[in-house]
Amino acid sequence: MMHVFFWLFLGFLLLILLVLWSHHSFQDSPTAERLDQVQDALTTLHLAVPLRALAERIFALDDRTFVARQGSQKIHHRFLAERRKLALTWLRHTRAKVREVMQLYRVSAGRSAHLRLGVEFALATQYAVFLMVHTVLHFMIWLRGPFATRQVVGYACGLAERLVLEAGPWVVETDGSRLEPLAGDWAKS
Amino acid sequence: MSTGIRRINVEEAVLDLRCRTLAGIPGELGRLIYLAATRDYNTGQYHHEGLASQFTEEVARGALALCHEEVFNRLALSSLEQLVEELDRYVVSTRERPEDLLTAWATLEPYRVAIPMDSAPLAAKLFTSNLGVAVAVLLARQAAGPDSQQSA
């Protein structure tokens, strides 16, 4: 039994090392200007992920504080219910858009003769982490509401931005509109 | 007309619209409603007689669309407290009875048609949710009486 735990622990340690390595593998941290350029390009293909500014507004504590100060239970409940719905919608939109970009990226990268193995591996790891974080976030928002999840939301936004920054230009250059039907075929196979 | 010249004209038209028209409207919400009102309900096309006569119809439409999007994005990303202040300012500027206007807004939600056509769906949802709450807050303050008109 002990050897099972040993291998599990080793596997977990390896996973942490991979995640840390993948964080450092992307060449640059996303600058706002570079991200804006990629997002603008993706917008023309209807692939832009929801902006961080929107997430910061949805999960903003000052709004909750302001509503609580009004002294009306009815307004407070309405606000909390609507914000929870908005938070879950944001989560769904971000996940859907990143998934679309990554699907198209896989198709375009698969046809390229110039693969960057290290970056590909890092991207795959980051994407797996992104999906895990989003699942955890969904559960946290459902259980505790949006305002208890701000730090995790910030981390999820950072992950989405890095993925979009790395995979987005490939999708844009290869023309996403041509890739979309191919990505659909790939997803079905 | 080349793309470069058209872009410069749109920028000039935007500047003209901001300085000569929008600057005279108190508050962002007032400006949003004004800009939304320049849209044809059937076609979604913007039209402004004065701007179209100075530039061209196409340039005027571009400028109106840009300004509409700008003002909407600022409001969508405002805090709830700021939105309540904007709504209060708008109510005062209409000179209508606050209770009447706020009750109508709570029922009809007319601010939904003030959203630009190309806005991000999530931004639109956030805006309508926040404005609905802002209306409820001001209505509650009206009901509570003049002593609670100031924000808590």
Tab-separated table of C-alpha atoms in Angstrom:
chain	number	residue	atom	x	y	z
A	1	MET	CA	0.000	0.000	0.000
A	2	MET	CA	2.859	2.351	0.885
A	3	HIS	CA	4.342	2.095	-2.594
A	4	VAL	CA	1.000	3.284	-4.084
A	5	PHE	CA	1.154	6.439	-1.986
A	6	PHE	CA	4.801	6.876	-2.921
A	7	TRP	CA	4.025	6.797	-6.659
A	8	LEU	CA	0.988	9.041	-6.187
A	9	PHE	CA	3.130	11.559	-4.308
A	10	LEU	CA	5.815	11.392	-7.004
A	11	GLY	CA	3.198	11.896	-9.705
A	12	PHE	CA	1.766	14.895	-7.855
A	13	LEU	CA	5.240	16.390	-7.414
A	14	LEU	CA	5.925	15.933	-11.119
A	15	LEU	CA	2.646	17.676	-11.944
A	16	ILE	CA	3.579	20.673	-9.750
A	17	LEU	CA	7.011	20.854	-11.419
A	18	LEU	CA	5.400	20.739	-14.885
A	19	VAL	CA	2.993	23.537	-13.983
A	20	LEU	CA	5.830	25.677	-12.591
A	21	TRP	CA	7.989	24.993	-15.637
A	22	SER	CA	5.125	25.777	-18.023
A	23	HIS	CA	4.627	29.122	-16.253
A	24	HIS	CA	8.208	30.058	-17.041
A	25	SER	CA	8.204	28.636	-20.546
A	26	PHE	CA	6.133	31.344	-22.166
A	27	GLN	CA	8.510	33.958	-23.419
A	28	ASP	CA	6.985	37.171	-22.119
A	29	SER	CA	4.429	38.123	-19.513
A	30	PRO	CA	1.309	39.440	-21.219
A	31	THR	CA	1.584	43.199	-21.648
A	32	ALA	CA	-1.721	45.053	-21.864
A	33	GLU	CA	-0.869	46.457	-25.284
A	34	ARG	CA	0.130	43.085	-26.779
A	35	LEU	CA	-2.984	41.451	-25.303
A	36	ASP	CA	-5.177	44.223	-26.748
A	37	GLN	CA	-3.658	43.614	-30.202
A	38	VAL	CA	-4.337	39.882	-30.048
A	39	GLN	CA	-7.851	40.412	-28.632
A	40	ASP	CA	-8.667	42.926	-31.388
A	41	ALA	CA	-7.548	40.417	-33.998
A	42	LEU	CA	-9.555	37.614	-32.354
A	43	THR	CA	-12.634	39.869	-32.123
A	44	THR	CA	-12.881	39.917	-35.906
A	45	LEU	CA	-13.167	36.115	-35.734
A	46	HIS	CA	-15.625	36.280	-32.789
A	47	LEU	CA	-13.052	34.546	-30.609
A	48	ALA	CA	-12.138	37.270	-28.079
A	49	VAL	CA	-12.371	36.185	-24.442
A	50	PRO	CA	-14.267	38.426	-22.015
A	51	LEU	CA	-12.021	41.244	-20.750
A	52	ARG	CA	-10.357	41.186	-17.345
A	53	ALA	CA	-11.942	44.597	-16.605
A	54	LEU	CA	-15.363	42.979	-16.912
A	55	ALA	CA	-14.397	40.190	-14.512
A	56	GLU	CA	-13.040	42.742	-12.037
A	57	ARG	CA	-16.341	44.595	-12.171
A	58	ILE	CA	-18.494	41.471	-11.763
A	59	PHE	CA	-16.489	40.292	-8.756
A	60	ALA	CA	-15.948	43.763	-7.229
A	61	LEU	CA	-16.355	43.872	-3.440
A	62	ASP	CA	-17.234	47.585	-3.392
A	63	ASP	CA	-20.545	46.847	-5.126
A	64	ARG	CA	-21.504	44.314	-2.462
A	65	THR	CA	-20.507	46.752	0.290
A	66	PHE	CA	-22.539	49.542	-1.307
A	67	VAL	CA	-25.678	47.398	-1.636
A	68	ALA	CA	-25.330	46.101	1.951
A	69	ARG	CA	-25.207	49.748	3.147
A	70	GLN	CA	-28.614	50.467	1.579
A	71	GLY	CA	-30.290	48.442	4.320
A	72	SER	CA	-32.769	46.602	2.092
A	73	GLN	CA	-32.796	42.808	2.280
A	74	LYS	CA	-34.835	42.591	-0.921
A	75	ILE	CA	-32.297	44.618	-2.936
A	76	HIS	CA	-29.404	42.746	-1.334
A	77	HIS	CA	-30.853	39.349	-2.286
A	78	ARG	CA	-31.629	40.519	-5.800
A	79	PHE	CA	-28.082	41.845	-6.210
A	80	LEU	CA	-26.450	38.654	-4.904
A	81	ALA	CA	-28.618	36.395	-7.098
A	82	GLU	CA	-27.923	38.450	-10.241
A	83	ARG	CA	-24.184	38.680	-9.570
A	84	ARG	CA	-23.941	34.948	-9.040
A	85	LYS	CA	-25.641	34.412	-12.413
A	86	LEU	CA	-23.318	36.948	-14.072
A	87	ALA	CA	-20.260	35.322	-12.519
A	88	LEU	CA	-21.259	31.889	-13.826
A	89	THR	CA	-21.984	33.399	-17.265
A	90	TRP	CA	-18.540	35.025	-17.304
A	91	LEU	CA	-17.007	31.669	-16.390
A	92	ARG	CA	-18.870	29.879	-19.190
A	93	HIS	CA	-18.023	32.537	-21.804
A	94	THR	CA	-14.315	32.593	-20.909
A	95	ARG	CA	-14.040	28.831	-20.924
A	96	ALA	CA	-15.923	28.535	-24.251
A	97	LYS	CA	-13.800	31.166	-25.985
A	98	VAL	CA	-10.483	29.769	-24.721
A	99	ARG	CA	-11.605	26.285	-25.759
A	100	GLU	CA	-12.449	27.570	-29.270
A	101	VAL	CA	-9.075	29.289	-29.593
A	102	MET	CA	-7.233	26.183	-28.384
A	103	GLN	CA	-9.153	23.880	-30.747
A	104	LEU	CA	-8.318	26.097	-33.710
A	105	TYR	CA	-4.733	26.394	-32.507
A	106	ARG	CA	-4.380	22.583	-32.374
A	107	VAL	CA	-5.620	22.309	-35.950
A	108	SER	CA	-3.328	25.076	-37.236
A	109	ALA	CA	-0.273	23.891	-35.245
A	110	GLY	CA	-0.889	20.334	-36.423
A	111	ARG	CA	-0.395	21.488	-40.011
A	112	SER	CA	2.737	23.497	-39.266
A	113	ALA	CA	6.261	22.300	-40.009
A	114	HIS	CA	7.704	24.589	-37.316
A	115	LEU	CA	6.532	23.125	-34.024
A	116	ARG	CA	8.085	24.418	-30.827
A	117	LEU	CA	7.987	21.328	-28.659
A	118	GLY	CA	8.696	23.060	-25.347
A	119	VAL	CA	6.051	25.717	-25.963
A	120	GLU	CA	3.519	23.119	-27.161
A	121	PHE	CA	3.989	21.113	-23.970
A	122	ALA	CA	3.791	24.219	-21.797
A	123	LEU	CA	0.638	25.324	-23.606
A	124	ALA	CA	-1.003	21.925	-23.123
A	125	THR	CA	-0.143	21.975	-19.405
A	126	GLN	CA	-1.402	25.540	-18.955
A	127	TYR	CA	-4.635	24.636	-20.735
A	128	ALA	CA	-5.145	21.616	-18.463
A	129	VAL	CA	-4.545	23.845	-15.415
A	130	PHE	CA	-6.956	26.423	-16.851
A	131	LEU	CA	-9.705	23.798	-17.207
A	132	MET	CA	-9.099	22.525	-13.657
A	133	VAL	CA	-9.170	26.039	-12.195
A	134	HIS	CA	-12.399	26.799	-14.026
A	135	THR	CA	-14.053	23.665	-12.666
A	136	VAL	CA	-12.965	24.597	-9.133
A	137	LEU	CA	-14.175	28.183	-9.652
A	138	HIS	CA	-17.573	26.990	-10.859
A	139	PHE	CA	-17.977	24.945	-7.707
A	140	MET	CA	-16.759	27.774	-5.463
A	141	ILE	CA	-19.090	30.357	-7.023
A	142	TRP	CA	-22.049	27.993	-6.783
A	143	LEU	CA	-21.258	27.172	-3.157
A	144	ARG	CA	-20.023	30.489	-1.715
A	145	GLY	CA	-21.025	33.143	-4.234
A	146	PRO	CA	-18.799	35.238	-6.501
A	147	PHE	CA	-17.188	37.508	-3.883
A	148	ALA	CA	-15.347	34.722	-2.082
A	149	THR	CA	-13.478	33.760	-5.268
A	150	ARG	CA	-11.733	36.988	-6.309
A	151	GLN	CA	-8.167	35.757	-6.035
A	152	VAL	CA	-8.893	32.572	-7.959
A	153	VAL	CA	-10.701	34.664	-10.593
A	154	GLY	CA	-7.603	36.840	-10.949
A	155	TYR	CA	-5.477	33.729	-11.450
A	156	ALA	CA	-7.974	32.301	-13.993
A	157	CYS	CA	-7.922	35.599	-15.934
A	158	GLY	CA	-4.126	35.480	-16.022
A	159	LEU	CA	-4.201	31.918	-17.356
A	160	ALA	CA	-6.746	32.803	-20.066
A	161	GLU	CA	-4.679	35.821	-21.129
A	162	ARG	CA	-1.464	33.777	-21.408
A	163	LEU	CA	-3.202	31.100	-23.465
A	164	VAL	CA	-4.800	33.671	-25.765
A	165	LEU	CA	-1.508	35.528	-26.136
A	166	GLU	CA	0.374	32.363	-27.065
A	167	ALA	CA	-2.216	30.566	-29.208
A	168	GLY	CA	-4.167	33.552	-30.539
A	169	PRO	CA	-1.633	34.866	-33.083
A	170	TRP	CA	-1.337	31.393	-34.668
A	171	VAL	CA	-5.112	31.205	-35.069
A	172	VAL	CA	-5.322	34.720	-36.513
A	173	GLU	CA	-2.458	34.161	-38.951
A	174	THR	CA	-3.946	30.917	-40.186
A	175	ASP	CA	-7.400	32.545	-40.564
A	176	GLY	CA	-9.763	31.102	-37.967
A	177	SER	CA	-12.737	31.163	-40.340
A	178	ARG	CA	-11.048	28.558	-42.542
A	179	LEU	CA	-10.019	26.473	-39.569
A	180	GLU	CA	-13.411	26.356	-37.850
A	181	PRO	CA	-15.003	23.635	-40.003
A	182	LEU	CA	-11.778	21.624	-39.717
A	183	ALA	CA	-11.780	22.039	-35.939
A	184	GLY	CA	-15.369	20.762	-35.857
A	185	ASP	CA	-14.304	17.631	-37.761
A	186	TRP	CA	-11.347	17.204	-35.417
A	187	ALA	CA	-13.562	17.512	-32.336
A	188	LYS	CA	-15.914	14.818	-33.657
A	189	SER	CA	-13.080	12.334	-34.360
B	1	MET	CA	-12.316	58.473	-50.415
B	2	SER	CA	-9.286	56.602	-49.017
B	3	THR	CA	-9.501	54.725	-45.710
B	4	GLY	CA	-6.955	57.063	-44.109
B	5	ILE	CA	-8.885	60.211	-44.926
B	6	ARG	CA	-12.170	58.570	-43.812
B	7	ARG	CA	-10.606	57.579	-40.460
B	8	ILE	CA	-9.355	61.128	-39.848
B	9	ASN	CA	-12.816	62.452	-40.692
B	10	VAL	CA	-14.417	60.062	-38.197
B	11	GLU	CA	-11.955	61.226	-35.540
B	12	GLU	CA	-12.802	64.844	-36.322
B	13	ALA	CA	-16.500	64.037	-36.207
B	14	VAL	CA	-16.067	62.299	-32.842
B	15	LEU	CA	-14.261	65.354	-31.475
B	16	ASP	CA	-16.978	67.628	-32.811
B	17	LEU	CA	-19.715	65.468	-31.304
B	18	ARG	CA	-17.973	65.319	-27.925
B	19	CYS	CA	-17.241	69.050	-27.690
B	20	ARG	CA	-20.369	70.530	-29.234
B	21	THR	CA	-23.145	68.111	-28.303
B	22	LEU	CA	-22.215	65.613	-25.605
B	23	ALA	CA	-20.431	68.193	-23.426
B	24	GLY	CA	-23.757	69.984	-22.980
B	25	ILE	CA	-25.547	66.886	-21.662
B	26	PRO	CA	-25.208	66.352	-17.905
B	27	GLY	CA	-24.012	62.876	-16.954
B	28	GLU	CA	-22.984	59.743	-18.834
B	29	LEU	CA	-26.440	58.187	-18.641
B	30	GLY	CA	-27.962	61.236	-20.301
B	31	ARG	CA	-25.335	61.006	-23.058
B	32	LEU	CA	-25.992	57.287	-23.517
B	33	ILE	CA	-29.711	57.851	-23.921
B	34	TYR	CA	-29.123	60.748	-26.287
B	35	LEU	CA	-26.808	58.687	-28.498
B	36	ALA	CA	-29.172	55.686	-28.448
B	37	ALA	CA	-31.978	58.013	-29.532
B	38	THR	CA	-30.067	58.939	-32.715
B	39	ARG	CA	-30.517	55.318	-33.813
B	40	ASP	CA	-33.378	54.274	-36.080
B	41	TYR	CA	-35.341	51.590	-34.158
B	42	ASN	CA	-36.066	49.653	-37.338
B	43	THR	CA	-32.621	49.585	-38.934
B	44	GLY	CA	-30.225	50.320	-36.066
B	45	GLN	CA	-28.579	53.027	-38.216
B	46	TYR	CA	-27.420	56.206	-36.513
B	47	HIS	CA	-28.436	59.583	-37.890
B	48	HIS	CA	-27.544	63.110	-36.796
B	49	GLU	CA	-28.588	65.947	-39.102
B	50	GLY	CA	-25.989	68.459	-37.925
B	51	LEU	CA	-23.087	66.014	-38.008
B	52	ALA	CA	-24.103	64.581	-41.398
B	53	SER	CA	-24.225	68.083	-42.897
B	54	GLN	CA	-20.721	68.891	-41.628
B	55	PHE	CA	-19.131	65.601	-42.595
B	56	THR	CA	-20.865	62.819	-44.525
B	57	GLU	CA	-23.683	60.474	-43.507
B	58	GLU	CA	-21.218	57.574	-43.298
B	59	VAL	CA	-18.700	59.521	-41.200
B	60	ALA	CA	-21.440	60.809	-38.900
B	61	ARG	CA	-22.723	57.251	-38.383
B	62	GLY	CA	-19.208	56.042	-37.565
B	63	ALA	CA	-18.685	58.843	-35.059
B	64	LEU	CA	-22.047	58.260	-33.361
B	65	ALA	CA	-21.397	54.515	-33.110
B	66	LEU	CA	-17.941	55.092	-31.623
B	67	CYS	CA	-19.168	57.606	-29.042
B	68	HIS	CA	-22.108	55.367	-28.151
B	69	GLU	CA	-19.769	52.433	-27.535
B	70	GLU	CA	-17.368	54.591	-25.493
B	71	VAL	CA	-20.052	55.978	-23.219
B	72	PHE	CA	-21.666	52.558	-22.798
B	73	ASN	CA	-18.357	50.882	-21.868
B	74	ARG	CA	-17.667	53.543	-19.247
B	75	LEU	CA	-21.091	53.007	-17.697
B	76	ALA	CA	-20.910	49.202	-17.905
B	77	LEU	CA	-17.590	49.257	-16.020
B	78	SER	CA	-18.757	51.817	-13.425
B	79	SER	CA	-19.274	50.796	-9.826
B	80	LEU	CA	-22.847	50.453	-8.583
B	81	GLU	CA	-22.406	53.552	-6.433
B	82	GLN	CA	-21.307	55.601	-9.447
B	83	LEU	CA	-24.235	54.256	-11.470
B	84	VAL	CA	-26.706	55.264	-8.758
B	85	GLU	CA	-25.214	58.793	-8.823
B	86	GLU	CA	-25.486	58.884	-12.621
B	87	LEU	CA	-29.090	57.732	-12.484
B	88	ASP	CA	-29.885	60.326	-9.835
B	89	ARG	CA	-28.310	63.039	-11.995
B	90	TYR	CA	-30.321	61.868	-14.992
B	91	VAL	CA	-33.597	61.830	-13.047
B	92	VAL	CA	-32.990	65.414	-11.882
B	93	SER	CA	-32.101	66.536	-15.434
B	94	THR	CA	-35.399	65.235	-16.895
B	95	ARG	CA	-37.402	67.349	-14.442
B	96	GLU	CA	-39.967	64.550	-14.263
B	97	ARG	CA	-41.326	63.388	-10.911
B	98	PRO	CA	-38.649	60.972	-9.644
B	99	GLU	CA	-41.194	58.395	-8.401
B	100	ASP	CA	-42.938	58.340	-11.789
B	101	LEU	CA	-39.739	57.985	-13.785
B	102	LEU	CA	-38.229	55.357	-11.488
B	103	THR	CA	-41.446	53.308	-11.368
B	104	ALA	CA	-41.651	53.372	-15.163
B	105	TRP	CA	-37.998	52.358	-15.442
B	106	ALA	CA	-38.461	49.522	-12.941
B	107	THR	CA	-41.384	48.156	-14.974
B	108	LEU	CA	-40.363	48.830	-18.572
B	109	GLU	CA	-36.541	48.736	-18.291
B	110	PRO	CA	-36.211	51.187	-21.209
B	111	TYR	CA	-32.434	51.364	-20.698
B	112	ARG	CA	-32.181	48.002	-22.513
B	113	VAL	CA	-32.670	49.758	-25.868
B	114	ALA	CA	-29.873	52.185	-25.027
B	115	ILE	CA	-27.261	49.448	-25.364
B	116	PRO	CA	-25.104	49.554	-28.525
B	117	MET	CA	-25.822	46.741	-30.988
B	118	ASP	CA	-22.222	45.509	-31.072
B	119	SER	CA	-21.582	45.559	-27.340
B	120	ALA	CA	-20.211	42.442	-25.640
B	121	PRO	CA	-23.202	40.358	-24.424
B	122	LEU	CA	-21.705	40.028	-20.944
B	123	ALA	CA	-21.169	43.801	-20.679
B	124	ALA	CA	-24.800	44.311	-21.702
B	125	LYS	CA	-26.009	41.848	-19.038
B	126	LEU	CA	-23.871	43.546	-16.362
B	127	PHE	CA	-25.175	46.957	-17.355
B	128	THR	CA	-28.869	45.964	-17.268
B	129	SER	CA	-28.418	44.127	-13.967
B	130	ASN	CA	-26.620	47.066	-12.350
B	131	LEU	CA	-29.082	49.626	-13.635
B	132	GLY	CA	-31.992	47.511	-12.397
B	133	VAL	CA	-30.422	47.467	-8.931
B	134	ALA	CA	-29.691	51.231	-9.156
B	135	VAL	CA	-33.354	51.914	-9.954
B	136	ALA	CA	-34.407	49.758	-6.992
B	137	VAL	CA	-31.989	51.639	-4.691
B	138	LEU	CA	-33.327	55.060	-5.718
B	139	LEU	CA	-36.941	53.884	-5.445
B	140	ALA	CA	-36.237	52.617	-1.918
B	141	ARG	CA	-34.710	55.988	-1.020
B	142	GLN	CA	-37.765	57.787	-2.452
B	143	ALA	CA	-40.033	55.578	-0.352
B	144	ALA	CA	-37.929	56.163	2.780
B	145	GLY	CA	-38.336	59.939	2.474
B	146	PRO	CA	-36.144	63.044	2.055
B	147	ASP	CA	-33.839	62.256	5.020
B	148	SER	CA	-32.429	59.237	3.269
B	149	GLN	CA	-31.892	60.915	-0.135
B	150	GLN	CA	-28.159	61.082	0.544
B	151	SER	CA	-26.351	57.793	-0.040
B	152	ALA	CA	-25.731	55.703	3.086
